mmCIF file of N, CA and C in Angstrom:
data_model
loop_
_atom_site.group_PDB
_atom_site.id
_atom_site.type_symbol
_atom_site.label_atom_id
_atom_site.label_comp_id
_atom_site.label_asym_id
_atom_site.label_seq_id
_atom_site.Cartn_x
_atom_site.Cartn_y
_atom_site.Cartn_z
ATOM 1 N N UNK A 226 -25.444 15.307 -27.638
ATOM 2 C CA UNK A 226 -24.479 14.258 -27.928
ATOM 3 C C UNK A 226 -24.217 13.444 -26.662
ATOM 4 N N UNK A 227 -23.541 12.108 -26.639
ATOM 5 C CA UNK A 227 -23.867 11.004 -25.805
ATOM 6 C C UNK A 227 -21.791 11.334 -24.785
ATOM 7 N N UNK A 228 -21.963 10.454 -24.233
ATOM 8 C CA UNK A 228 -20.609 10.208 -23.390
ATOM 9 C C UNK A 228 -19.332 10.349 -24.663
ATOM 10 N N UNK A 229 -19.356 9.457 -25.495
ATOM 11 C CA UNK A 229 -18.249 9.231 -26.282
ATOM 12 C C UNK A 229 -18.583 10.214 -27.584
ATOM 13 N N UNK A 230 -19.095 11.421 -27.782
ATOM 14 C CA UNK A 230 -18.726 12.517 -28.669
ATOM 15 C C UNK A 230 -17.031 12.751 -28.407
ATOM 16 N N UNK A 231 -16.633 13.750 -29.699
ATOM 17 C CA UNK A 231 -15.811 13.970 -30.017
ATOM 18 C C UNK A 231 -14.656 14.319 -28.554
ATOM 19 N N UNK A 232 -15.352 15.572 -28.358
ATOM 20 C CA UNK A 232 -14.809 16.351 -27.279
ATOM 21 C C UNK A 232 -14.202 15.171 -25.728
ATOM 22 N N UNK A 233 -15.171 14.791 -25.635
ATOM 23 C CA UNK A 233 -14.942 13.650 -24.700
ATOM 24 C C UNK A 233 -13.723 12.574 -24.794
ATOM 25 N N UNK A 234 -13.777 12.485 -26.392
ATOM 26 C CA UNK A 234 -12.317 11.467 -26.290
ATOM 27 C C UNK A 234 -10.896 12.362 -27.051
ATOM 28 N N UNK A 235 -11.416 13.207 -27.432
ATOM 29 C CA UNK A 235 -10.053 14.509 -26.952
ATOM 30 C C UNK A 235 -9.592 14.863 -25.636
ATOM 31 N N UNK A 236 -10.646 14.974 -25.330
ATOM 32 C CA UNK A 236 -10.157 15.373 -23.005
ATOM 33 C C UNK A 236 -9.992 14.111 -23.026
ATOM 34 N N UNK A 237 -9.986 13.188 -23.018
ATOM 35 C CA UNK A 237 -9.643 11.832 -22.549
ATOM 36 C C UNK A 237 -8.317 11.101 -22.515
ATOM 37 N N UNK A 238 -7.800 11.739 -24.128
ATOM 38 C CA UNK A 238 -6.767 11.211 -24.925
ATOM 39 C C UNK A 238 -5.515 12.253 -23.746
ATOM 40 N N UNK A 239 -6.261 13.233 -23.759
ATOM 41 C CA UNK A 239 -5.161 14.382 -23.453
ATOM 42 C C UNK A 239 -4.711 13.900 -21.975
ATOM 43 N N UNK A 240 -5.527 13.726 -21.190
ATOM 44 C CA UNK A 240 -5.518 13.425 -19.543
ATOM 45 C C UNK A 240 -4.426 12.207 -19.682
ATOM 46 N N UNK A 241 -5.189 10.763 -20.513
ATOM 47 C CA UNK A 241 -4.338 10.147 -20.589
ATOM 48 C C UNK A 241 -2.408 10.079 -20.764
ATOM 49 N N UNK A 242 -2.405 11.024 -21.262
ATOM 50 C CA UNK A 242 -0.714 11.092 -21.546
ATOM 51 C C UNK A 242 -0.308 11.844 -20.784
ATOM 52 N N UNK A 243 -0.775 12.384 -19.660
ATOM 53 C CA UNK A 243 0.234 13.673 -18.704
ATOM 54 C C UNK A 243 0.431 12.356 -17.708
ATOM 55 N N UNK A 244 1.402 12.085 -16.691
ATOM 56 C CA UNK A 244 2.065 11.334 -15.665
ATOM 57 C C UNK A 244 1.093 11.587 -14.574
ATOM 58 N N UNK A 245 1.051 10.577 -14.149
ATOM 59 C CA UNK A 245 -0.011 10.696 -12.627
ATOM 60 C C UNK A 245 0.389 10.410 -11.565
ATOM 61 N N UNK A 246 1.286 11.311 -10.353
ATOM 62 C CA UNK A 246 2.075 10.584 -9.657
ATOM 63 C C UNK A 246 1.333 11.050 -8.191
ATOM 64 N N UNK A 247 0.800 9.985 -7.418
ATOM 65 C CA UNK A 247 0.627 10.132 -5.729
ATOM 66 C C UNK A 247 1.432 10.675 -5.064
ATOM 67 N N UNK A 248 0.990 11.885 -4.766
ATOM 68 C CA UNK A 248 1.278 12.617 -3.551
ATOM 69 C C UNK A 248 2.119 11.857 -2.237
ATOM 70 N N UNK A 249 1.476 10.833 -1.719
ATOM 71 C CA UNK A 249 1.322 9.855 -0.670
ATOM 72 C C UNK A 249 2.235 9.019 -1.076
ATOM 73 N N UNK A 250 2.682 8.770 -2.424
ATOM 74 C CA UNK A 250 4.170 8.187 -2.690
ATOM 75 C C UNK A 250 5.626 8.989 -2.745
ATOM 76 N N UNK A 251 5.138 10.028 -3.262
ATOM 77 C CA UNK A 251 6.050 11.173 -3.442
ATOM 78 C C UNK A 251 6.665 11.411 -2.049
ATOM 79 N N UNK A 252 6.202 11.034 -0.884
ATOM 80 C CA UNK A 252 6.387 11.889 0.245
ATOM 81 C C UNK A 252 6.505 10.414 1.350
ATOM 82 N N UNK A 253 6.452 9.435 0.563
ATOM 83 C CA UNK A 253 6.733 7.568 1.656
ATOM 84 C C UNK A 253 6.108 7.715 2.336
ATOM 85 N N UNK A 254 4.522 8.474 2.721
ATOM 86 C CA UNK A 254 3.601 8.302 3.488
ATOM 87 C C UNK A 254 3.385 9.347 4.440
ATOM 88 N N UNK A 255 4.853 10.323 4.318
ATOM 89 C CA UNK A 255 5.039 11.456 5.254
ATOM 90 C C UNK A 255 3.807 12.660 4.536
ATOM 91 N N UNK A 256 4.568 13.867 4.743
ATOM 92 C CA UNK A 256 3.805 14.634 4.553
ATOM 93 C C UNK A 256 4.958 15.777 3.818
ATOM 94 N N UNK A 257 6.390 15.168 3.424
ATOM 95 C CA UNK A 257 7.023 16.282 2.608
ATOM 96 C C UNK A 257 8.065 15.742 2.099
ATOM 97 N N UNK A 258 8.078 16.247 0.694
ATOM 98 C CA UNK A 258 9.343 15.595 -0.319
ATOM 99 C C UNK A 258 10.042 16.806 -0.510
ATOM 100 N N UNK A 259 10.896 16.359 -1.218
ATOM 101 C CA UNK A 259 11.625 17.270 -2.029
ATOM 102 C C UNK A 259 11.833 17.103 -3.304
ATOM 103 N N UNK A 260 12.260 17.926 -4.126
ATOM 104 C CA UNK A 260 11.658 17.703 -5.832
ATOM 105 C C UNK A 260 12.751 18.392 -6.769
ATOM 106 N N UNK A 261 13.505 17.854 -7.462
ATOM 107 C CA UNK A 261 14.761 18.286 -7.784
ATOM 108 C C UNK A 261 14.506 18.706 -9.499
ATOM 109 N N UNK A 262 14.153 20.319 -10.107
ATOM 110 C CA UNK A 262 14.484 20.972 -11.297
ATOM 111 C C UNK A 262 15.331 21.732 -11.465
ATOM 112 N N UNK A 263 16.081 20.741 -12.036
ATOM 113 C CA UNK A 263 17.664 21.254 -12.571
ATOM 114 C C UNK A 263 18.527 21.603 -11.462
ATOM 115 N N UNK A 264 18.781 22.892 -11.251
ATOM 116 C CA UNK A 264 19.742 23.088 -9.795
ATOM 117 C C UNK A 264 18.700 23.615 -9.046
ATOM 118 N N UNK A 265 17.824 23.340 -9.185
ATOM 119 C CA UNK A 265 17.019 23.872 -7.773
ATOM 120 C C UNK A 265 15.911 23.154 -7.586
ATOM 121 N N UNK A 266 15.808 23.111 -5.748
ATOM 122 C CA UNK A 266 14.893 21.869 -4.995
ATOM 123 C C UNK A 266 13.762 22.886 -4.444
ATOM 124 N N UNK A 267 12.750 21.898 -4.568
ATOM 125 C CA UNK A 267 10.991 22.170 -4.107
ATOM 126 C C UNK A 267 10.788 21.425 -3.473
ATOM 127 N N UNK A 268 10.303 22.152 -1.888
ATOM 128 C CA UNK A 268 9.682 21.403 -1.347
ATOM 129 C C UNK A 268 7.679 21.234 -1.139
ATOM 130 N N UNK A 269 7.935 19.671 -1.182
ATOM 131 C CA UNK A 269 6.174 19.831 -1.597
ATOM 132 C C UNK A 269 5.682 18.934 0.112
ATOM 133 N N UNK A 270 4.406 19.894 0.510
ATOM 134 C CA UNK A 270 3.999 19.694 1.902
ATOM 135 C C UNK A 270 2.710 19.287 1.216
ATOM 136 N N UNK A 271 2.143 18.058 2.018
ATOM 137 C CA UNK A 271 0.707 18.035 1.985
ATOM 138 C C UNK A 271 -0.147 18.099 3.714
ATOM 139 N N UNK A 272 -0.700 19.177 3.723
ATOM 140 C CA UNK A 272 -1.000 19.866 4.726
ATOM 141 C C UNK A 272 -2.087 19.045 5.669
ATOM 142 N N UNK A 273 -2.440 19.321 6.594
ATOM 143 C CA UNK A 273 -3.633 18.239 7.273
ATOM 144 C C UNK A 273 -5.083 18.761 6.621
ATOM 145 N N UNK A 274 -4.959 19.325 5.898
ATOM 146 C CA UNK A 274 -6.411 20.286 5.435
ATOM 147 C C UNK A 274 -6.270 18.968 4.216
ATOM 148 N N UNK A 275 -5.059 18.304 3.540
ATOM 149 C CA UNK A 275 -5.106 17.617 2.412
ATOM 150 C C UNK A 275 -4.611 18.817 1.154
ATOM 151 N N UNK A 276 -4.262 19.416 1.606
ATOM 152 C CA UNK A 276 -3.753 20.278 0.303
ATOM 153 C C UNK A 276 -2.468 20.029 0.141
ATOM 154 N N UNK A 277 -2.064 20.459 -1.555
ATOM 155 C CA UNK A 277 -0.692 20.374 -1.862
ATOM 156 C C UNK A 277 0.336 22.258 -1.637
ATOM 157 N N UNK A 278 1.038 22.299 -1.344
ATOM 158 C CA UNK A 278 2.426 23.143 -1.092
ATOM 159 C C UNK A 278 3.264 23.279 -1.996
ATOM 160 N N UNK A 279 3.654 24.199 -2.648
ATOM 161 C CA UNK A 279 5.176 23.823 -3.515
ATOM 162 C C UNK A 279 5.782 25.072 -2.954
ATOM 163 N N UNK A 280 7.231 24.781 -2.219
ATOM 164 C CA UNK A 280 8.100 25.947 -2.044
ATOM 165 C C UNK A 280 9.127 25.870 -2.572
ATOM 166 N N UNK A 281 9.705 27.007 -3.078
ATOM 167 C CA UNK A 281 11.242 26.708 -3.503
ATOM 168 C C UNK A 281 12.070 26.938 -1.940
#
C-alpha cells in the first residue's frame, strides 16, 4: 500500500490534534520553565545534550 493507506491517515489525524508546544518558547530562549498542574509546579530543563527534564 502507497503513502495515503488507511493507517497513515489515522496516525496523521491523531498527531494532528495533540498541541505542539516549543520547548525554546516554553523556556523564552532560556533553558528552564516552570509548568503549573493544579497545585503543583514542574520544572522543565533543556539540557546542553538538547534533552528535555521534568522535575517536580
Amino acid at each position: 500500500m502507497g503513502a495515503m493507506d488507511n493507517t497513515s491517515l489515522i496516525g496523521a489525524t491523531e498527531v494532528d490534534t495533540i498541541p505542539l508546544h516549543y520547548a525554546s518558547k516554553l523556556t523564552d530562549g532560556g533553558g528552564l520553565a516552570h509548568i503549573q498542574l493544579y497545585d503543583q509546579v514542574y520544572t522543565l530543563r533543556i539540557t546542553r545534550a538538547g534533552k528535555l527534564i521534568l522535575t517536580k
